[in-house]
Coordinates of C-alpha atoms (C1' of nucleotides) in Angstrom, one line a residue:
Chain A
M1 CA -113.7 19.5 -71.7
V2 CA -112.9 20.6 -68.4
E3 CA -110.6 23.0 -67.8
H4 CA -106.9 21.8 -66.7
S5 CA -107.9 23.4 -62.8
A6 CA -110.5 21.9 -62.2
I7 CA -108.9 18.6 -62.1
A8 CA -105.8 19.8 -60.6
Q9 CA -107.9 21.1 -57.4
L10 CA -110.0 18.0 -57.3
A11 CA -106.5 15.6 -57.2
A12 CA -105.2 18.0 -54.4
A13 CA -108.8 17.6 -51.9
M14 CA -108.1 13.6 -52.4
S15 CA -107.0 12.5 -49.1
D16 CA -104.7 10.0 -48.3
E17 CA -106.3 8.5 -45.8
P18 CA -106.9 4.5 -45.7
A19 CA -109.8 4.5 -47.3
P20 CA -111.9 3.4 -50.6
I21 CA -111.0 5.1 -53.3
Y22 CA -114.2 5.8 -55.0
Q23 CA -115.8 7.3 -50.8
R24 CA -111.9 9.3 -51.6
V25 CA -113.3 10.3 -55.1
K26 CA -116.8 10.9 -53.5
Q27 CA -115.6 13.4 -50.4
A28 CA -113.1 15.5 -53.1
I29 CA -116.0 16.4 -55.3
I30 CA -117.9 17.5 -52.7
S31 CA -115.8 19.1 -51.0
Q32 CA -115.6 21.5 -53.8
I33 CA -118.8 21.3 -53.7
R34 CA -119.0 23.0 -50.5
A35 CA -116.2 25.2 -50.8
G36 CA -117.4 26.6 -54.3
S37 CA -115.3 26.1 -56.1
W38 CA -117.3 23.4 -58.3
K39 CA -120.8 25.8 -58.3
A40 CA -124.2 24.6 -60.0
N41 CA -124.9 23.5 -63.2
Q42 CA -121.3 23.9 -63.4
R43 CA -119.7 20.7 -65.8
V44 CA -117.6 18.6 -63.9
P45 CA -114.8 16.2 -64.8
S46 CA -115.8 13.2 -67.6
E47 CA -115.6 9.6 -66.4
S48 CA -112.7 9.5 -69.2
E49 CA -110.7 12.8 -67.8
L50 CA -110.8 11.7 -64.1
V51 CA -109.5 7.9 -65.3
N52 CA -106.3 10.1 -66.9
E53 CA -106.4 12.4 -64.2
L54 CA -106.6 10.6 -61.2
G55 CA -105.1 6.8 -62.7
V56 CA -108.4 4.8 -61.4
S57 CA -110.1 2.7 -63.0
R58 CA -113.4 3.6 -64.7
M59 CA -115.8 0.8 -63.1
T60 CA -114.3 3.6 -59.3
I61 CA -115.2 7.0 -60.6
N62 CA -118.9 5.5 -62.2
R63 CA -119.7 4.3 -59.0
A64 CA -118.3 7.6 -57.2
L65 CA -120.1 9.8 -59.2
R66 CA -123.3 7.3 -60.0
E67 CA -123.6 8.0 -55.9
L68 CA -122.9 11.4 -55.6
T69 CA -125.9 11.6 -58.1
S70 CA -128.3 9.0 -56.6
E71 CA -127.2 11.6 -52.9
G72 CA -128.5 14.6 -54.8
F73 CA -125.0 16.3 -56.0
L74 CA -124.6 15.8 -59.2
V75 CA -127.1 15.2 -62.5
R76 CA -125.6 13.4 -65.2
M77 CA -127.3 13.3 -68.6
Q78 CA -125.9 10.7 -71.0
G79 CA -124.2 12.0 -74.4
V80 CA -124.0 15.0 -72.8
G81 CA -122.0 15.1 -69.3
T82 CA -122.2 15.3 -65.2
F83 CA -122.8 18.8 -63.8
V84 CA -123.3 20.2 -60.3
A85 CA -126.6 20.0 -59.4
E86 CA -128.1 22.7 -57.6
M87 CA -129.1 23.5 -54.3
K88 CA -132.7 23.0 -54.1
G89 CA -132.5 24.9 -50.6
Y90 CA -133.2 21.8 -48.8
T91 CA -136.4 19.9 -48.8
A92 CA -136.6 18.7 -44.9
M93 CA -138.0 15.6 -43.8
L94 CA -140.6 15.2 -41.0
E95 CA -141.2 11.4 -39.8
V96 CA -144.7 10.8 -38.7
H97 CA -144.2 7.3 -37.3
N98 CA -146.9 5.0 -35.1
I99 CA -148.8 6.4 -33.0
A100 CA -149.4 3.5 -30.7
D101 CA -145.3 2.7 -30.9
E102 CA -144.8 6.6 -31.0
I103 CA -146.1 6.6 -27.3
T104 CA -144.7 3.7 -25.8
Q105 CA -141.8 4.6 -26.9
R106 CA -141.5 7.4 -24.8
G107 CA -142.1 5.3 -21.8
H108 CA -146.1 5.7 -21.6
Q109 CA -148.7 3.9 -21.6
H110 CA -150.8 3.7 -25.2
R111 CA -155.0 2.6 -25.3
C112 CA -157.7 2.9 -27.5
Q113 CA -161.5 3.7 -27.5
I114 CA -163.2 2.6 -30.0
L115 CA -166.3 4.2 -30.5
A116 CA -167.3 3.4 -34.0
I117 CA -166.7 0.8 -36.6
G118 CA -168.9 -0.5 -39.6
Q119 CA -169.6 -0.5 -43.3
N120 CA -171.7 1.9 -45.5
K121 CA -172.4 2.7 -48.9
A122 CA -169.7 5.2 -49.6
D123 CA -171.0 8.3 -50.4
P124 CA -168.6 10.6 -54.1
E125 CA -166.6 11.7 -51.1
Q126 CA -165.4 9.1 -49.7
A127 CA -165.4 7.1 -53.3
A128 CA -162.9 9.4 -54.2
V129 CA -160.5 9.2 -51.9
L130 CA -160.5 5.1 -51.6
G131 CA -160.4 4.9 -55.4
L132 CA -163.9 3.4 -56.0
S133 CA -167.3 4.5 -56.9
T134 CA -170.2 5.7 -55.1
G135 CA -172.1 3.1 -53.4
Q136 CA -169.3 0.5 -53.1
T137 CA -169.2 -1.2 -49.5
I138 CA -166.2 0.8 -47.2
F139 CA -164.9 -0.3 -43.9
H140 CA -164.9 2.6 -41.2
S141 CA -163.6 3.3 -37.8
L142 CA -162.9 6.0 -35.6
I143 CA -160.5 5.3 -32.8
V144 CA -159.6 7.9 -30.0
H145 CA -155.8 7.0 -28.8
Y146 CA -154.6 7.9 -25.4
E147 CA -151.0 8.5 -23.6
D148 CA -151.6 7.3 -19.9
D149 CA -155.2 8.7 -19.9
L150 CA -154.8 11.7 -22.1
P151 CA -156.4 11.8 -25.6
V152 CA -153.5 12.5 -28.0
Q153 CA -155.0 11.0 -31.1
L154 CA -158.8 10.7 -33.0
E155 CA -158.1 8.3 -35.4
D156 CA -161.3 8.4 -38.2
R157 CA -160.3 5.6 -41.0
L158 CA -161.5 4.3 -44.6
V159 CA -160.8 1.6 -45.0
N160 CA -161.0 -0.2 -49.0
P161 CA -162.8 -4.1 -48.1
L162 CA -161.3 -5.0 -51.5
V163 CA -157.8 -5.0 -49.9
A164 CA -158.5 -6.0 -46.4
P165 CA -162.2 -7.5 -46.1
D166 CA -161.3 -8.8 -42.7
Y167 CA -161.1 -5.1 -41.3
L168 CA -164.5 -5.0 -39.7
S169 CA -163.0 -8.3 -37.2
Q170 CA -160.3 -7.3 -35.7
D171 CA -159.3 -6.3 -32.2
Y172 CA -158.1 -2.5 -32.1
H173 CA -157.0 -2.8 -28.5
Q174 CA -154.4 -5.3 -29.4
L175 CA -153.1 -4.1 -32.6
T176 CA -153.6 -0.8 -34.5
P177 CA -155.8 -0.6 -37.5
Y178 CA -152.2 0.8 -39.1
T179 CA -150.5 -2.8 -37.9
Y180 CA -153.0 -4.6 -38.9
L181 CA -152.9 -3.1 -42.5
M182 CA -149.3 -3.0 -43.2
Q183 CA -149.6 -6.7 -42.1
V184 CA -152.2 -7.6 -45.4
A185 CA -151.1 -4.9 -48.0
P186 CA -147.8 -4.0 -47.5
L187 CA -147.7 0.3 -48.2
T188 CA -146.1 0.7 -50.9
A189 CA -146.7 4.7 -50.9
G190 CA -148.3 7.1 -49.5
E191 CA -149.3 11.2 -49.4
H192 CA -150.7 13.2 -46.3
I193 CA -151.2 16.6 -46.0
V194 CA -150.7 18.7 -42.5
E195 CA -152.6 21.4 -41.0
A196 CA -154.2 23.3 -38.4
V197 CA -157.1 23.6 -37.7
L198 CA -160.2 23.9 -35.3
P199 CA -162.1 20.7 -34.1
D200 CA -165.8 20.8 -34.2
A201 CA -167.9 19.9 -31.0
R202 CA -167.7 16.5 -31.4
Q203 CA -164.6 16.2 -31.7
R204 CA -163.8 18.0 -29.2
K205 CA -166.0 16.0 -26.5
Y206 CA -163.4 13.2 -28.0
L207 CA -160.6 15.0 -27.7
S208 CA -161.2 16.5 -24.1
L209 CA -160.7 20.3 -25.6
D210 CA -161.6 23.3 -24.9
D211 CA -163.2 25.8 -27.2
H212 CA -160.4 27.9 -29.6
E213 CA -157.5 24.9 -29.1
P214 CA -156.5 24.2 -32.2
C215 CA -155.3 20.5 -33.3
L216 CA -152.9 19.1 -36.6
L217 CA -154.8 17.7 -38.3
I218 CA -152.7 15.5 -40.9
R219 CA -154.9 13.5 -43.7
R220 CA -153.4 10.3 -45.1
Q221 CA -153.9 8.6 -48.5
T222 CA -151.9 4.8 -48.3
W223 CA -151.2 2.7 -51.2
S224 CA -150.3 -1.0 -52.0
D225 CA -149.4 -2.0 -55.3
T226 CA -152.1 0.8 -57.6
K227 CA -155.0 -0.1 -55.2
I228 CA -156.0 2.9 -52.0
V229 CA -156.0 0.8 -49.2
T230 CA -156.9 3.2 -46.8
Y231 CA -158.0 7.2 -46.3
A232 CA -157.4 8.4 -42.8
R233 CA -157.7 11.6 -40.6
L234 CA -155.6 11.8 -37.5
L235 CA -156.5 15.0 -35.2
Y236 CA -154.1 15.7 -32.4
P237 CA -154.8 18.3 -30.1
G238 CA -152.0 20.8 -31.3
S239 CA -151.0 21.3 -26.8
R240 CA -150.4 17.6 -26.6
Y241 CA -149.1 16.5 -30.0
K242 CA -145.7 18.0 -31.7
L243 CA -143.6 16.8 -34.9
L244 CA -140.8 16.2 -35.0
G245 CA -138.3 16.3 -37.3
R246 CA -134.5 16.2 -38.3
F247 CA -132.2 16.9 -41.6
K248 CA -129.7 17.2 -42.8
G249 CA -127.9 19.1 -46.0
H250 CA -126.1 17.9 -48.3
G251 CA -123.8 15.4 -47.2
Chain B
M1 CA -125.6 -22.1 -47.8
V2 CA -129.1 -21.4 -49.2
E3 CA -131.7 -23.8 -50.1
H4 CA -132.0 -24.1 -53.6
S5 CA -135.6 -23.6 -53.9
A6 CA -135.2 -19.8 -53.1
I7 CA -132.7 -19.3 -56.0
A8 CA -135.6 -21.3 -58.1
Q9 CA -138.3 -18.8 -57.1
L10 CA -136.1 -15.8 -57.5
A11 CA -135.1 -16.8 -61.2
A12 CA -138.5 -17.7 -62.2
A13 CA -139.0 -13.8 -60.9
M14 CA -136.5 -12.2 -63.5
S15 CA -138.5 -11.0 -66.2
D16 CA -137.3 -11.1 -69.8
E17 CA -138.0 -7.2 -70.6
P18 CA -135.7 -5.4 -71.6
A19 CA -134.0 -3.9 -68.6
P20 CA -131.2 -3.7 -67.5
I21 CA -129.7 -7.0 -65.8
Y22 CA -129.2 -5.4 -62.1
Q23 CA -132.1 -3.7 -62.8
R24 CA -134.3 -7.3 -63.0
V25 CA -132.2 -8.5 -60.4
K26 CA -133.0 -5.9 -58.1
Q27 CA -136.9 -6.7 -59.0
A28 CA -137.2 -9.7 -58.8
I29 CA -135.7 -9.9 -55.1
I30 CA -137.9 -7.6 -54.4
S31 CA -140.7 -9.4 -55.4
Q32 CA -139.7 -12.2 -53.6
I33 CA -139.8 -10.2 -50.4
R34 CA -142.9 -8.4 -50.7
A35 CA -145.1 -11.6 -52.0
G36 CA -143.8 -12.8 -48.5
S37 CA -141.5 -16.0 -50.3
W38 CA -138.9 -14.4 -48.4
K39 CA -139.4 -13.1 -45.0
A40 CA -137.7 -11.1 -42.9
N41 CA -133.8 -11.9 -41.6
Q42 CA -134.5 -14.8 -44.0
R43 CA -130.7 -15.4 -45.8
V44 CA -130.7 -14.3 -48.7
P45 CA -128.9 -16.4 -51.7
S46 CA -124.8 -15.7 -51.3
E47 CA -123.8 -13.4 -54.4
S48 CA -121.5 -16.1 -55.2
E49 CA -124.8 -18.4 -55.4
L50 CA -126.5 -15.8 -57.2
V51 CA -123.6 -15.6 -59.8
N52 CA -123.8 -19.4 -60.6
E53 CA -127.6 -19.5 -60.9
L54 CA -128.2 -16.9 -62.5
G55 CA -125.9 -16.9 -65.3
V56 CA -124.6 -12.8 -64.2
S57 CA -121.3 -11.8 -63.5
R58 CA -120.3 -11.6 -60.0
M59 CA -120.2 -6.9 -60.6
T60 CA -123.8 -7.1 -61.3
I61 CA -124.7 -9.2 -58.6
N62 CA -123.1 -6.7 -56.1
R63 CA -124.3 -3.5 -57.5
A64 CA -128.3 -5.0 -57.2
L65 CA -127.6 -6.3 -53.9
R66 CA -125.2 -3.3 -52.8
E67 CA -128.5 -0.5 -54.3
L68 CA -131.3 -2.6 -53.0
T69 CA -129.3 -2.6 -48.8
S70 CA -129.1 0.8 -49.1
E71 CA -132.9 1.2 -50.6
G72 CA -133.9 -0.6 -47.1
F73 CA -134.6 -3.7 -48.3
L74 CA -131.4 -6.0 -47.3
V75 CA -129.2 -6.0 -44.9
R76 CA -125.4 -7.4 -45.6
M77 CA -122.8 -8.3 -43.1
Q78 CA -119.2 -9.0 -43.9
G79 CA -118.0 -12.2 -43.5
V80 CA -121.6 -13.4 -42.8
G81 CA -124.4 -12.9 -45.2
T82 CA -126.8 -10.9 -46.8
F83 CA -130.3 -11.0 -45.3
V84 CA -134.3 -9.3 -45.8
A85 CA -134.5 -6.2 -43.7
E86 CA -137.3 -5.7 -41.2
M87 CA -139.8 -2.9 -42.3
K88 CA -139.7 -1.1 -39.6
G89 CA -143.5 0.5 -40.3
Y90 CA -142.9 3.2 -41.8
T91 CA -141.3 6.9 -41.6
A92 CA -142.7 8.8 -43.4
M93 CA -141.4 12.1 -44.7
L94 CA -143.0 15.7 -45.7
E95 CA -140.5 18.3 -47.4
V96 CA -140.7 21.6 -45.8
H97 CA -139.5 23.8 -48.5
N98 CA -138.3 28.1 -48.8
I99 CA -141.2 30.0 -49.0
A100 CA -140.5 32.1 -52.1
D101 CA -139.4 29.4 -54.5
E102 CA -142.8 27.5 -53.1
I103 CA -144.4 30.6 -54.2
T104 CA -142.7 31.1 -58.0
Q105 CA -143.6 27.7 -58.5
R106 CA -147.0 27.4 -57.7
G107 CA -146.7 30.5 -60.1
H108 CA -148.1 33.5 -58.2
Q109 CA -145.6 36.1 -57.0
H110 CA -143.7 36.2 -54.2
R111 CA -142.8 39.8 -52.2
C112 CA -142.3 40.5 -48.5
Q113 CA -142.5 43.5 -45.6
I114 CA -139.9 43.8 -43.3
L115 CA -140.7 44.5 -40.2
A116 CA -138.1 44.7 -38.1
I117 CA -134.5 44.1 -38.3
G118 CA -131.7 44.5 -35.7
Q119 CA -129.8 43.1 -33.0
N120 CA -129.9 43.0 -29.2
K121 CA -128.3 41.4 -26.4
A122 CA -129.3 37.9 -26.0
D123 CA -131.2 36.8 -23.1
P124 CA -131.5 33.7 -21.6
E125 CA -133.6 31.7 -23.7
Q126 CA -132.5 33.3 -26.7
A127 CA -128.8 32.8 -26.3
A128 CA -129.9 28.7 -26.0
V129 CA -131.6 28.5 -29.0
L130 CA -128.5 29.8 -31.0
G131 CA -125.6 28.2 -28.7
L132 CA -124.4 31.1 -27.3
S133 CA -124.4 33.1 -24.0
T134 CA -126.6 35.1 -22.3
G135 CA -125.8 39.3 -23.3
Q136 CA -123.7 38.4 -26.7
T137 CA -125.0 40.7 -29.2
I138 CA -127.5 38.5 -31.6
F139 CA -129.4 40.1 -35.4
H140 CA -133.0 38.9 -35.2
S141 CA -135.7 39.7 -38.4
L142 CA -139.2 39.8 -38.8
I143 CA -140.7 39.5 -42.2
V144 CA -144.2 38.8 -43.1
H145 CA -144.2 37.1 -46.5
Y146 CA -147.2 37.5 -49.2
E147 CA -148.2 35.1 -51.6
D148 CA -150.0 37.8 -54.3
D149 CA -151.1 40.2 -51.6
L150 CA -152.3 37.8 -49.1
P151 CA -150.0 36.9 -46.1
V152 CA -148.9 33.5 -46.0
Q153 CA -146.1 33.1 -43.3
L154 CA -145.0 35.4 -40.4
E155 CA -140.9 34.7 -40.2
D156 CA -139.5 36.1 -37.2
R157 CA -135.5 34.9 -37.1
L158 CA -132.5 34.7 -34.4
V159 CA -129.1 35.0 -36.3
N160 CA -125.6 34.1 -34.7
P161 CA -124.0 37.0 -36.0
L162 CA -120.3 34.9 -35.6
V163 CA -121.5 33.0 -38.3
A164 CA -123.4 35.6 -40.4
P165 CA -121.9 39.1 -39.5
D166 CA -123.4 40.8 -42.8
Y167 CA -127.2 39.9 -42.0
L168 CA -128.7 43.1 -41.4
S169 CA -127.0 44.7 -44.7
Q170 CA -128.5 42.8 -46.6
D171 CA -131.6 43.0 -49.1
Y172 CA -134.0 40.1 -48.2
H173 CA -136.7 42.0 -50.8
Q174 CA -134.2 40.9 -53.1
L175 CA -133.9 37.4 -50.9
T176 CA -135.2 36.1 -48.6
P177 CA -133.0 35.0 -45.1
Y178 CA -133.2 31.8 -46.1
T179 CA -131.4 32.3 -49.2
Y180 CA -128.8 34.3 -48.2
L181 CA -127.8 32.6 -44.9
M182 CA -127.4 29.3 -47.2
Q183 CA -125.0 31.1 -49.1
V184 CA -122.7 32.3 -46.3
A185 CA -123.1 29.3 -44.6
P186 CA -124.1 26.0 -46.1
L187 CA -126.7 24.3 -43.7
T188 CA -125.6 20.7 -42.8
A189 CA -128.5 19.7 -40.4
G190 CA -131.4 21.0 -38.8
E191 CA -134.3 20.4 -36.5
H192 CA -137.7 21.2 -36.6
I193 CA -141.2 21.4 -34.4
V194 CA -144.4 21.0 -36.1
E195 CA -147.4 22.5 -34.6
A196 CA -150.6 24.0 -34.3
V197 CA -150.8 26.5 -32.4
L198 CA -153.2 30.3 -31.7
P199 CA -151.7 33.5 -33.1
D200 CA -151.4 36.4 -30.1
A201 CA -153.1 39.8 -31.3
R202 CA -149.9 41.1 -32.6
Q203 CA -149.0 37.9 -35.0
R204 CA -152.5 38.0 -36.0
K205 CA -152.5 41.9 -37.2
Y206 CA -149.3 40.9 -39.3
L207 CA -151.3 37.7 -41.0
S208 CA -154.7 39.6 -41.8
L209 CA -157.0 36.5 -39.1
D210 CA -160.2 36.6 -37.4
D211 CA -160.3 35.6 -33.7
H212 CA -160.3 31.8 -33.0
E213 CA -157.8 30.8 -36.6
P214 CA -155.6 28.6 -35.5
C215 CA -152.0 28.5 -37.3
L216 CA -149.6 25.7 -38.0
L217 CA -145.6 27.3 -36.6
I218 CA -143.2 25.4 -37.3
R219 CA -139.9 26.2 -35.2
R220 CA -136.4 25.2 -36.9
Q221 CA -132.8 25.2 -35.7
T222 CA -130.0 25.1 -38.0
W223 CA -126.4 24.3 -38.2
S224 CA -123.5 24.6 -40.2
D225 CA -120.6 22.0 -39.1
T226 CA -121.2 22.6 -35.4
K227 CA -121.9 26.0 -35.1
I228 CA -126.4 26.6 -34.7
V229 CA -126.8 29.3 -37.7
T230 CA -130.6 30.8 -36.9
Y231 CA -133.6 29.6 -34.8
A232 CA -136.9 30.7 -36.6
R233 CA -140.2 30.9 -36.2
L234 CA -142.5 30.1 -39.0
L235 CA -145.9 30.7 -38.1
Y236 CA -148.6 29.6 -41.0
P237 CA -152.2 30.6 -41.1
G238 CA -153.8 27.3 -41.4
S239 CA -156.7 28.6 -44.1
R240 CA -153.9 28.9 -46.1
Y241 CA -151.0 27.0 -45.9
K242 CA -150.6 23.4 -46.1
L243 CA -147.3 21.1 -45.4
L244 CA -147.2 18.3 -48.6
G245 CA -146.1 15.0 -47.9
R246 CA -145.3 11.8 -50.2
F247 CA -143.8 8.6 -49.2
K248 CA -142.8 5.0 -50.8
G249 CA -142.8 2.1 -49.1
H250 CA -139.9 0.6 -49.0
G251 CA -140.1 0.5 -52.5
Chain C
dC1 C1' -109.6 -22.8 -43.0
dA2 C1' -113.4 -21.6 -46.6
dG3 C1' -116.8 -18.3 -46.9
dT4 C1' -118.7 -14.4 -47.4
dG5 C1' -119.1 -9.6 -48.5
dG6 C1' -115.9 -4.9 -50.3
dT7 C1' -113.1 -3.4 -53.3
dC8 C1' -110.6 -2.8 -57.8
dT9 C1' -109.2 -3.2 -62.7
dA10 C1' -109.3 -3.1 -67.7
dG11 C1' -111.3 -3.7 -71.3
dA12 C1' -115.5 -4.3 -73.5
dC13 C1' -119.9 -2.7 -76.5
dC14 C1' -124.1 0.4 -76.4
dA15 C1' -127.0 4.4 -76.7
dC16 C1' -127.3 9.0 -77.1
dG17 C1' -126.3 14.1 -77.7
dA18 C1' -124.2 17.8 -80.4
dA19 C1' -122.2 19.5 -84.5
Chain D
dT1 C1' -118.7 11.0 -85.9
dC2 C1' -116.9 11.7 -81.6
dG3 C1' -117.3 11.7 -76.7
dT4 C1' -120.7 11.1 -73.2
dG5 C1' -122.6 7.8 -69.7
dG6 C1' -125.6 3.1 -69.0
dT7 C1' -124.1 -1.0 -68.6
dC8 C1' -121.8 -5.9 -68.5
dT9 C1' -117.7 -9.1 -67.2
dA10 C1' -113.8 -12.3 -65.6
dG11 C1' -110.8 -12.0 -62.6
dA12 C1' -108.1 -10.4 -58.6
dC13 C1' -107.2 -9.2 -53.9
dC14 C1' -108.7 -8.2 -49.3
dA15 C1' -111.1 -7.8 -44.9
dC16 C1' -113.8 -10.4 -41.7
dT17 C1' -117.0 -14.1 -39.7
dG18 C1' -117.9 -18.6 -38.1
dC19 C1' -115.8 -22.8 -37.4

DNA sequence: CAGTGGTCTAGACCACGAA
DNA sequence: TCGTGGTCTAGACCACTGC
């Protein structure tokens, strides 16, 4: 049971603008949380209480609470109740796009140089990142991406040949490895790590960098279904590339 | 109207595992899209068709389609129909957490050293990033965050005194500036830029870094409502800090 | 106009957790 | 046992779109 005041406050917070009921219920609850009237871990009125007090059917209340739960405002436990979720600080997001799209979207020209492409027997480290066994054949490619004649990314990629058997016979001047892999094996999940590193001599040469110029390194593993499709090491000159992200708080 | 085969395929794809009906409908539709049977922009059977052919109530079908829409698989237009969404490549996300939480979650101890805190008249650049006028009073702080005696973040922060007038009188050994600001002005939006840089001599000293050690720099601007609350420059030693992110493709 | 999705209701049965 | 949330139904009215 929740004190009467909580529901009275909520009823007062219900706007009477012409909007769907479940939306107004959601907004009213959000405003209670934002204003601090309902604090983290505090219990929220039960569905049946809300039904009685707001005079709305349970399916409508349920939809409002369910959506707020999936949006991270509430936590629900069957048999227990509904509670205000803890704001775990924020988890802001950075979007990481396909390099070719990013460049053309900026209105610049993308072109690339293929430094190497081929196959080899996987050493233990390579096998591990692709989820294969040591000694199995794997594909690899090394490509520099240019934005209007300025190198902006060195793409060092390992590919699982079981997933993309025709990887070696594509023309990567026409489409990026990423785009090709998306076509043959739509990705279902991925993981990446962003860090700052100093490139080695060979990398500096390919990216036309001076000594001691730092780089962003993104290491990315991509799954399709249960198989690892590819492992990529994307190296960006720190002076020429930045990751940009926006985020919204709860709401 | 959608050809009969589309629905027949879907009915065949419905698993009979003991799961909620709307979940099974969702899975069946996802598998059609993944398998390529239903292609981007193709029309999906209407709610009433699915009701008739699958023998499920409309509310259940509606929930399945509505959730798939909010998950990015489908696009719906009132009066027109439901269509398979275009996969726009991926936009992967990186989560960026509060440094103190991150350290304690790893089971380590977080402590910090306050190098400077005070106020000054905003120079043009500072005014710009806080959305204020040149010469207005602003707050600033410079704090090093340690993970078990190893410095991992140099936090250089500007704060809008109109939003957080008591910023200077808090004890930042007890709670981080971020946590305090969240309390007084729940953030509604933000923007940040991640790049790789070389720290200057002063920064190297605070972070106990050798020459030429690259760092991750996150510059972050945070809004509450329409006002900019704070502008932070977070500098992380590249050798001691990495950003980790996971992402899921469509499903 | 007919067909689409968007919303809402009143009632129902169930699985779960706490007392 | 009782209250909780999780799901499902059959029917309804509405707004929007295209013909």
